[in-house]
Amino acid sequence: MITSTKNEKVKYWKKLQTKKGRMKEGKFFIEGYHLVEEVVSSDWNVEELIFAEGTPIPDWGKSLPIQHVHGAVFNHLSQTKTPQGIAAVVHIREEPEIVGAPLLLIDAIQDPGNLGTIIRTADAAGFSGIILGKGTVDVFNDKVIRSTQGSLFHIPIMQGDLEEAIPKLKAEGYSVWASALEGAEIYNTVSPDGKLALILGNEGSGIQKPLLKLADKIVKIPIYGKAESLNVSIAAGILMYYMKG
């Protein structure tokens, strides 16, 4: 039982809550019953489980290394308003090879909630993988992970330079769609045929022009009311389900 927040292991876990710490150690910290159960049942490597004093250990967690901590220590570690008393340290795995279609290409989306929701929706819509371009929020950010609701552990995700990745995809027979307003066709007037990839852009500035020039189709979702635009995660959901056919 760890009872002090000054314990070296506690300091180590706190370090995993920073991007710098995650990159250095190659691990990340997650908390909450659902997320921990999801990662344990996936093919990701879980280093250890952390339980607050008095929190029951579920059957699926009993075969893993377990560390008990005092409730005050867990609250010190927790990044949620209502801690559930269960957390895990997980190894960042080697980036998977992404095969199949459709694919999602993320250009500098910076809001953690948006990215997590998009990952969750891509998983639900049956997308084959996601490439995160430069300037995108860290996928192992706590808010991103929580917003994915476990989908982070089910859909292949890799980092990449989209200016390099898109020409390679086109050479492999993919048709690349970009979600933008200028020079765009209404999305449901374009037939979603063949292998497709969809670019989604930054919340404020949209897709970078060099990437737009690489797209085969630029599509938009019509706005019928007075809203200026749709939230990027909502637009992503509409387009992904349409493209999946």
PDB file of C-alpha atoms in Angstrom:
ATOM      1  CA  MET A   1       0.000   0.000   0.000  1.00  0.00           C
ATOM      2  CA  ILE A   2       1.439   3.345  -1.081  1.00  0.00           C
ATOM      3  CA  THR A   3       0.368   6.041   1.381  1.00  0.00           C
ATOM      4  CA  SER A   4       2.413   9.084   0.354  1.00  0.00           C
ATOM      5  CA  THR A   5       2.127  11.325  -2.697  1.00  0.00           C
ATOM      6  CA  LYS A   6       5.903  11.806  -2.428  1.00  0.00           C
ATOM      7  CA  ASN A   7       6.499   8.117  -3.183  1.00  0.00           C
ATOM      8  CA  GLU A   8       8.814   7.669  -6.207  1.00  0.00           C
ATOM      9  CA  LYS A   9       6.291   5.462  -7.964  1.00  0.00           C
ATOM     10  CA  VAL A  10       3.593   8.108  -7.578  1.00  0.00           C
ATOM     11  CA  LYS A  11       5.961  10.700  -9.048  1.00  0.00           C
ATOM     12  CA  TYR A  12       6.607   8.333 -11.944  1.00  0.00           C
ATOM     13  CA  TRP A  13       2.870   7.884 -12.625  1.00  0.00           C
ATOM     14  CA  LYS A  14       2.392  11.665 -12.534  1.00  0.00           C
ATOM     15  CA  LYS A  15       5.167  12.008 -15.100  1.00  0.00           C
ATOM     16  CA  LEU A  16       3.172   9.777 -17.463  1.00  0.00           C
ATOM     17  CA  GLN A  17       0.428  12.398 -17.405  1.00  0.00           C
ATOM     18  CA  THR A  18       2.683  14.747 -19.409  1.00  0.00           C
ATOM     19  CA  LYS A  19       3.518  14.397 -23.102  1.00  0.00           C
ATOM     20  CA  LYS A  20       7.240  14.692 -22.345  1.00  0.00           C
ATOM     21  CA  GLY A  21       7.039  11.946 -19.735  1.00  0.00           C
ATOM     22  CA  ARG A  22       5.044   9.652 -22.029  1.00  0.00           C
ATOM     23  CA  MET A  23       7.512  10.086 -24.881  1.00  0.00           C
ATOM     24  CA  LYS A  24      10.504   9.433 -22.615  1.00  0.00           C
ATOM     25  CA  GLU A  25       9.057   6.337 -20.932  1.00  0.00           C
ATOM     26  CA  GLY A  26       7.005   4.949 -23.837  1.00  0.00           C
ATOM     27  CA  LYS A  27       4.020   4.484 -21.531  1.00  0.00           C
ATOM     28  CA  PHE A  28       0.814   6.285 -20.609  1.00  0.00           C
ATOM     29  CA  PHE A  29      -1.597   6.454 -17.671  1.00  0.00           C
ATOM     30  CA  ILE A  30      -5.327   5.814 -17.901  1.00  0.00           C
ATOM     31  CA  GLU A  31      -8.055   5.687 -15.288  1.00  0.00           C
ATOM     32  CA  GLY A  32     -11.651   4.629 -14.951  1.00  0.00           C
ATOM     33  CA  TYR A  33     -13.290   1.213 -14.855  1.00  0.00           C
ATOM     34  CA  HIS A  34     -14.475   1.111 -18.481  1.00  0.00           C
ATOM     35  CA  LEU A  35     -11.210   2.282 -20.045  1.00  0.00           C
ATOM     36  CA  VAL A  36      -9.089  -0.066 -17.955  1.00  0.00           C
ATOM     37  CA  GLU A  37     -11.341  -3.027 -18.760  1.00  0.00           C
ATOM     38  CA  GLU A  38     -11.152  -2.125 -22.472  1.00  0.00           C
ATOM     39  CA  VAL A  39      -7.358  -1.997 -22.531  1.00  0.00           C
ATOM     40  CA  VAL A  40      -7.019  -5.223 -20.533  1.00  0.00           C
ATOM     41  CA  SER A  41      -9.255  -7.029 -23.033  1.00  0.00           C
ATOM     42  CA  SER A  42      -7.282  -5.619 -26.003  1.00  0.00           C
ATOM     43  CA  ASP A  43      -3.872  -6.607 -27.357  1.00  0.00           C
ATOM     44  CA  TRP A  44      -2.109  -3.655 -25.707  1.00  0.00           C
ATOM     45  CA  ASN A  45       0.548  -4.378 -23.060  1.00  0.00           C
ATOM     46  CA  VAL A  46      -0.635  -3.347 -19.578  1.00  0.00           C
ATOM     47  CA  GLU A  47       2.271  -2.906 -17.152  1.00  0.00           C
ATOM     48  CA  GLU A  48       0.252  -2.684 -13.949  1.00  0.00           C
ATOM     49  CA  LEU A  49      -3.099  -1.835 -12.435  1.00  0.00           C
ATOM     50  CA  ILE A  50      -3.501   0.712  -9.646  1.00  0.00           C
ATOM     51  CA  PHE A  51      -6.366   0.449  -7.159  1.00  0.00           C
ATOM     52  CA  ALA A  52      -7.430   2.885  -4.490  1.00  0.00           C
ATOM     53  CA  GLU A  53      -7.752   1.342  -1.044  1.00  0.00           C
ATOM     54  CA  GLY A  54     -11.074  -0.508  -0.755  1.00  0.00           C
ATOM     55  CA  THR A  55     -11.760  -0.655  -4.496  1.00  0.00           C
ATOM     56  CA  PRO A  56     -12.731  -4.240  -5.436  1.00  0.00           C
ATOM     57  CA  ILE A  57     -10.518  -5.971  -8.007  1.00  0.00           C
ATOM     58  CA  PRO A  58     -12.573  -7.385 -10.905  1.00  0.00           C
ATOM     59  CA  ASP A  59     -11.850 -10.922 -12.106  1.00  0.00           C
ATOM     60  CA  TRP A  60     -10.367  -9.655 -15.390  1.00  0.00           C
ATOM     61  CA  GLY A  61      -7.685  -7.745 -13.478  1.00  0.00           C
ATOM     62  CA  LYS A  62      -6.466 -10.411 -11.085  1.00  0.00           C
ATOM     63  CA  SER A  63      -3.837 -11.877 -13.419  1.00  0.00           C
ATOM     64  CA  LEU A  64      -1.987  -8.549 -13.788  1.00  0.00           C
ATOM     65  CA  PRO A  65       0.490  -6.841 -11.429  1.00  0.00           C
ATOM     66  CA  ILE A  66      -1.501  -4.774  -8.937  1.00  0.00           C
ATOM     67  CA  GLN A  67      -0.494  -1.796  -6.808  1.00  0.00           C
ATOM     68  CA  HIS A  68      -2.729  -0.565  -3.995  1.00  0.00           C
ATOM     69  CA  VAL A  69      -2.657   3.095  -2.987  1.00  0.00           C
ATOM     70  CA  HIS A  70      -4.305   5.172  -0.292  1.00  0.00           C
ATOM     71  CA  GLY A  71      -7.433   7.035  -1.390  1.00  0.00           C
ATOM     72  CA  ALA A  72      -5.690  10.407  -1.019  1.00  0.00           C
ATOM     73  CA  VAL A  73      -2.869   9.197  -3.272  1.00  0.00           C
ATOM     74  CA  PHE A  74      -5.317   8.056  -5.927  1.00  0.00           C
ATOM     75  CA  ASN A  75      -7.097  11.413  -5.767  1.00  0.00           C
ATOM     76  CA  HIS A  76      -3.695  13.077  -6.262  1.00  0.00           C
ATOM     77  CA  LEU A  77      -3.179  10.957  -9.392  1.00  0.00           C
ATOM     78  CA  SER A  78      -6.690  11.292 -10.760  1.00  0.00           C
ATOM     79  CA  GLN A  79      -7.535  13.728 -13.562  1.00  0.00           C
ATOM     80  CA  THR A  80     -11.298  13.300 -13.179  1.00  0.00           C
ATOM     81  CA  LYS A  81     -13.820  15.003 -10.893  1.00  0.00           C
ATOM     82  CA  THR A  82     -15.179  11.702  -9.553  1.00  0.00           C
ATOM     83  CA  PRO A  83     -12.329   9.146  -9.410  1.00  0.00           C
ATOM     84  CA  GLN A  84     -13.397   5.502  -9.704  1.00  0.00           C
ATOM     85  CA  GLY A  85     -10.379   4.141  -7.848  1.00  0.00           C
ATOM     86  CA  ILE A  86      -8.904   2.154 -10.746  1.00  0.00           C
ATOM     87  CA  ALA A  87      -6.081   3.086 -13.125  1.00  0.00           C
ATOM     88  CA  ALA A  88      -3.480   1.438 -15.322  1.00  0.00           C
ATOM     89  CA  VAL A  89      -0.049   2.019 -16.815  1.00  0.00           C
ATOM     90  CA  VAL A  90       0.025   0.949 -20.474  1.00  0.00           C
ATOM     91  CA  HIS A  91       2.914   0.598 -22.911  1.00  0.00           C
ATOM     92  CA  ILE A  92       2.683   2.696 -26.074  1.00  0.00           C
ATOM     93  CA  ARG A  93       2.865   0.072 -28.786  1.00  0.00           C
ATOM     94  CA  GLU A  94       4.696   0.235 -32.061  1.00  0.00           C
ATOM     95  CA  GLU A  95       2.685   2.009 -34.710  1.00  0.00           C
ATOM     96  CA  PRO A  96       0.551  -0.472 -36.604  1.00  0.00           C
ATOM     97  CA  GLU A  97       0.566  -0.948 -40.330  1.00  0.00           C
ATOM     98  CA  ILE A  98      -2.703   0.466 -41.609  1.00  0.00           C
ATOM     99  CA  VAL A  99      -4.365  -1.524 -44.352  1.00  0.00           C
ATOM    100  CA  GLY A 100      -7.801  -1.380 -45.925  1.00  0.00           C
ATOM    101  CA  ALA A 101     -10.304   1.420 -46.352  1.00  0.00           C
ATOM    102  CA  PRO A 102     -11.779   3.839 -45.589  1.00  0.00           C
ATOM    103  CA  LEU A 103      -9.066   5.816 -43.791  1.00  0.00           C
ATOM    104  CA  LEU A 104      -9.191   9.027 -41.800  1.00  0.00           C
ATOM    105  CA  LEU A 105      -6.470  11.705 -42.087  1.00  0.00           C
ATOM    106  CA  ILE A 106      -6.318  14.298 -39.289  1.00  0.00           C
ATOM    107  CA  ASP A 107      -4.744  17.678 -40.052  1.00  0.00           C
ATOM    108  CA  ALA A 108      -3.849  19.544 -36.842  1.00  0.00           C
ATOM    109  CA  ILE A 109      -7.029  18.994 -34.816  1.00  0.00           C
ATOM    110  CA  GLN A 110      -6.142  20.445 -31.410  1.00  0.00           C
ATOM    111  CA  ASP A 111      -9.135  19.965 -29.125  1.00  0.00           C
ATOM    112  CA  PRO A 112      -8.739  16.703 -27.141  1.00  0.00           C
ATOM    113  CA  GLY A 113     -12.497  16.137 -26.924  1.00  0.00           C
ATOM    114  CA  ASN A 114     -12.882  16.530 -30.667  1.00  0.00           C
ATOM    115  CA  LEU A 115     -10.058  14.128 -31.483  1.00  0.00           C
ATOM    116  CA  GLY A 116     -11.281  11.513 -29.008  1.00  0.00           C
ATOM    117  CA  THR A 117     -14.853  11.712 -30.311  1.00  0.00           C
ATOM    118  CA  ILE A 118     -13.630  11.409 -33.914  1.00  0.00           C
ATOM    119  CA  ILE A 119     -11.582   8.305 -33.042  1.00  0.00           C
ATOM    120  CA  ARG A 120     -14.597   6.769 -31.302  1.00  0.00           C
ATOM    121  CA  THR A 121     -16.824   7.544 -34.313  1.00  0.00           C
ATOM    122  CA  ALA A 122     -14.269   6.180 -36.800  1.00  0.00           C
ATOM    123  CA  ASP A 123     -14.226   2.942 -34.811  1.00  0.00           C
ATOM    124  CA  ALA A 124     -18.035   2.807 -34.762  1.00  0.00           C
ATOM    125  CA  ALA A 125     -18.267   3.564 -38.494  1.00  0.00           C
ATOM    126  CA  GLY A 126     -15.889   0.720 -39.346  1.00  0.00           C
ATOM    127  CA  PHE A 127     -12.955   2.794 -40.604  1.00  0.00           C
ATOM    128  CA  SER A 128      -9.745   0.822 -41.123  1.00  0.00           C
ATOM    129  CA  GLY A 129      -7.336   3.292 -39.579  1.00  0.00           C
ATOM    130  CA  ILE A 130      -6.362   6.868 -38.751  1.00  0.00           C
ATOM    131  CA  ILE A 131      -3.267   8.889 -39.627  1.00  0.00           C
ATOM    132  CA  LEU A 132      -2.581  11.843 -37.324  1.00  0.00           C
ATOM    133  CA  GLY A 133      -0.797  14.685 -39.104  1.00  0.00           C
ATOM    134  CA  LYS A 134       1.543  17.316 -37.672  1.00  0.00           C
ATOM    135  CA  GLY A 135       0.072  19.719 -35.130  1.00  0.00           C
ATOM    136  CA  THR A 136      -2.559  17.260 -33.902  1.00  0.00           C
ATOM    137  CA  VAL A 137      -3.086  16.968 -30.141  1.00  0.00           C
ATOM    138  CA  ASP A 138      -1.281  14.037 -28.470  1.00  0.00           C
ATOM    139  CA  VAL A 139      -3.488  10.968 -28.792  1.00  0.00           C
ATOM    140  CA  PHE A 140      -2.390   9.789 -25.318  1.00  0.00           C
ATOM    141  CA  ASN A 141      -3.614  12.993 -23.678  1.00  0.00           C
ATOM    142  CA  ASP A 142      -5.986  12.027 -20.846  1.00  0.00           C
ATOM    143  CA  LYS A 143      -8.963  13.909 -22.307  1.00  0.00           C
ATOM    144  CA  VAL A 144      -8.433  12.341 -25.735  1.00  0.00           C
ATOM    145  CA  ILE A 145      -8.300   8.847 -24.248  1.00  0.00           C
ATOM    146  CA  ARG A 146     -11.444   9.372 -22.174  1.00  0.00           C
ATOM    147  CA  SER A 147     -13.313  10.788 -25.171  1.00  0.00           C
ATOM    148  CA  THR A 148     -12.463   7.698 -27.233  1.00  0.00           C
ATOM    149  CA  GLN A 149     -14.301   5.537 -24.651  1.00  0.00           C
ATOM    150  CA  GLY A 150     -11.849   2.716 -25.368  1.00  0.00           C
ATOM    151  CA  SER A 151     -11.874   2.976 -29.177  1.00  0.00           C
ATOM    152  CA  LEU A 152      -8.210   4.012 -28.997  1.00  0.00           C
ATOM    153  CA  PHE A 153      -7.488   0.344 -28.299  1.00  0.00           C
ATOM    154  CA  HIS A 154      -9.534  -1.004 -31.209  1.00  0.00           C
ATOM    155  CA  ILE A 155      -8.652   1.046 -34.313  1.00  0.00           C
ATOM    156  CA  PRO A 156      -5.134   1.343 -35.802  1.00  0.00           C
ATOM    157  CA  ILE A 157      -3.720   4.863 -35.354  1.00  0.00           C
ATOM    158  CA  MET A 158      -0.381   6.193 -36.543  1.00  0.00           C
ATOM    159  CA  GLN A 159       1.458   9.509 -36.728  1.00  0.00           C
ATOM    160  CA  GLY A 160       2.436  10.758 -40.170  1.00  0.00           C
ATOM    161  CA  ASP A 161       3.276  13.622 -42.490  1.00  0.00           C
ATOM    162  CA  LEU A 162       0.096  13.995 -44.529  1.00  0.00           C
ATOM    163  CA  GLU A 163       1.928  15.700 -47.399  1.00  0.00           C
ATOM    164  CA  GLU A 164       3.914  12.495 -47.783  1.00  0.00           C
ATOM    165  CA  ALA A 165       1.126  10.071 -46.880  1.00  0.00           C
ATOM    166  CA  ILE A 166      -1.521  11.339 -49.321  1.00  0.00           C
ATOM    167  CA  PRO A 167       0.485  10.836 -52.547  1.00  0.00           C
ATOM    168  CA  LYS A 168       1.364   7.317 -51.352  1.00  0.00           C
ATOM    169  CA  LEU A 169      -2.306   6.553 -50.705  1.00  0.00           C
ATOM    170  CA  LYS A 170      -3.261   7.883 -54.135  1.00  0.00           C
ATOM    171  CA  ALA A 171      -0.586   5.691 -55.698  1.00  0.00           C
ATOM    172  CA  GLU A 172      -2.207   2.741 -53.926  1.00  0.00           C
ATOM    173  CA  GLY A 173      -5.568   3.548 -55.522  1.00  0.00           C
ATOM    174  CA  TYR A 174      -7.206   5.608 -52.794  1.00  0.00           C
ATOM    175  CA  SER A 175      -9.495   8.504 -53.664  1.00  0.00           C
ATOM    176  CA  VAL A 176      -8.902  11.302 -51.154  1.00  0.00           C
ATOM    177  CA  TRP A 177     -11.769  13.508 -50.000  1.00  0.00           C
ATOM    178  CA  ALA A 178     -11.259  16.730 -48.055  1.00  0.00           C
ATOM    179  CA  SER A 179     -13.858  18.418 -45.861  1.00  0.00           C
ATOM    180  CA  ALA A 180     -13.810  22.147 -46.686  1.00  0.00           C
ATOM    181  CA  LEU A 181     -16.097  24.925 -47.896  1.00  0.00           C
ATOM    182  CA  GLU A 182     -14.402  26.613 -50.853  1.00  0.00           C
ATOM    183  CA  GLY A 183     -14.771  24.891 -54.207  1.00  0.00           C
ATOM    184  CA  ALA A 184     -16.671  22.078 -52.545  1.00  0.00           C
ATOM    185  CA  GLU A 185     -19.456  19.774 -53.688  1.00  0.00           C
ATOM    186  CA  ILE A 186     -22.327  18.788 -51.384  1.00  0.00           C
ATOM    187  CA  TYR A 187     -21.073  15.536 -49.872  1.00  0.00           C
ATOM    188  CA  ASN A 188     -24.079  13.358 -50.764  1.00  0.00           C
ATOM    189  CA  THR A 189     -23.904  14.317 -54.429  1.00  0.00           C
ATOM    190  CA  VAL A 190     -20.549  12.544 -54.665  1.00  0.00           C
ATOM    191  CA  SER A 191     -20.603   8.768 -54.989  1.00  0.00           C
ATOM    192  CA  PRO A 192     -18.466   7.020 -52.325  1.00  0.00           C
ATOM    193  CA  ASP A 193     -16.897   4.403 -54.621  1.00  0.00           C
ATOM    194  CA  GLY A 194     -13.658   2.467 -54.232  1.00  0.00           C
ATOM    195  CA  LYS A 195     -10.987   2.929 -51.573  1.00  0.00           C
ATOM    196  CA  LEU A 196     -11.528   6.240 -49.797  1.00  0.00           C
ATOM    197  CA  ALA A 197      -9.614   8.460 -47.390  1.00  0.00           C
ATOM    198  CA  LEU A 198     -11.037  11.562 -45.696  1.00  0.00           C
ATOM    199  CA  ILE A 199      -9.039  14.609 -44.549  1.00  0.00           C
ATOM    200  CA  LEU A 200     -10.400  16.609 -41.599  1.00  0.00           C
ATOM    201  CA  GLY A 201      -8.847  19.983 -40.730  1.00  0.00           C
ATOM    202  CA  ASN A 202      -8.094  22.194 -37.779  1.00  0.00           C
ATOM    203  CA  GLU A 203     -11.065  23.615 -35.856  1.00  0.00           C
ATOM    204  CA  GLY A 204     -10.216  27.219 -36.699  1.00  0.00           C
ATOM    205  CA  SER A 205      -8.175  27.258 -39.886  1.00  0.00           C
ATOM    206  CA  GLY A 206      -9.409  24.112 -41.617  1.00  0.00           C
ATOM    207  CA  ILE A 207      -7.249  21.964 -43.885  1.00  0.00           C
ATOM    208  CA  GLN A 208      -3.885  23.375 -44.961  1.00  0.00           C
ATOM    209  CA  LYS A 209      -3.862  24.481 -48.598  1.00  0.00           C
ATOM    210  CA  PRO A 210      -1.069  22.108 -49.722  1.00  0.00           C
ATOM    211  CA  LEU A 211      -3.210  19.188 -48.503  1.00  0.00           C
ATOM    212  CA  LEU A 212      -6.357  20.553 -50.142  1.00  0.00           C
ATOM    213  CA  LYS A 213      -4.490  20.632 -53.455  1.00  0.00           C
ATOM    214  CA  LEU A 214      -3.714  16.926 -53.064  1.00  0.00           C
ATOM    215  CA  ALA A 215      -7.387  15.971 -52.553  1.00  0.00           C
ATOM    216  CA  ASP A 216      -9.380  14.346 -55.344  1.00  0.00           C
ATOM    217  CA  LYS A 217     -12.684  15.705 -54.047  1.00  0.00           C
ATOM    218  CA  ILE A 218     -13.562  18.610 -51.752  1.00  0.00           C
ATOM    219  CA  VAL A 219     -16.884  18.063 -50.023  1.00  0.00           C
ATOM    220  CA  LYS A 220     -19.056  20.072 -47.657  1.00  0.00           C
ATOM    221  CA  ILE A 221     -22.115  19.542 -45.498  1.00  0.00           C
ATOM    222  CA  PRO A 222     -24.897  22.058 -46.189  1.00  0.00           C
ATOM    223  CA  ILE A 223     -25.900  24.439 -43.404  1.00  0.00           C
ATOM    224  CA  TYR A 224     -29.670  24.986 -43.415  1.00  0.00           C
ATOM    225  CA  GLY A 225     -29.926  27.211 -40.381  1.00  0.00           C
ATOM    226  CA  LYS A 226     -27.954  30.234 -39.203  1.00  0.00           C
ATOM    227  CA  ALA A 227     -25.003  28.377 -37.678  1.00  0.00           C
ATOM    228  CA  GLU A 228     -21.724  29.408 -39.272  1.00  0.00           C
ATOM    229  CA  SER A 229     -20.332  25.897 -39.249  1.00  0.00           C
ATOM    230  CA  LEU A 230     -20.510  22.420 -37.723  1.00  0.00           C
ATOM    231  CA  ASN A 231     -18.234  21.147 -34.977  1.00  0.00           C
ATOM    232  CA  VAL A 232     -15.496  19.084 -36.647  1.00  0.00           C
ATOM    233  CA  SER A 233     -16.426  15.904 -34.763  1.00  0.00           C
ATOM    234  CA  ILE A 234     -20.071  16.194 -35.870  1.00  0.00           C
ATOM    235  CA  ALA A 235     -19.024  16.812 -39.476  1.00  0.00           C
ATOM    236  CA  ALA A 236     -16.659  13.850 -39.213  1.00  0.00           C
ATOM    237  CA  GLY A 237     -19.495  11.566 -38.121  1.00  0.00           C
ATOM    238  CA  ILE A 238     -21.798  12.598 -40.973  1.00  0.00           C
ATOM    239  CA  LEU A 239     -19.083  12.182 -43.605  1.00  0.00           C
ATOM    240  CA  MET A 240     -17.649   8.945 -42.259  1.00  0.00           C
ATOM    241  CA  TYR A 241     -20.994   7.160 -42.174  1.00  0.00           C
ATOM    242  CA  TYR A 242     -21.786   8.396 -45.681  1.00  0.00           C
ATOM    243  CA  MET A 243     -18.413   7.293 -47.033  1.00  0.00           C
ATOM    244  CA  LYS A 244     -18.748   3.886 -45.418  1.00  0.00           C
ATOM    245  CA  GLY A 245     -21.876   3.486 -47.543  1.00  0.00           C
TER     246      GLY A 245
END
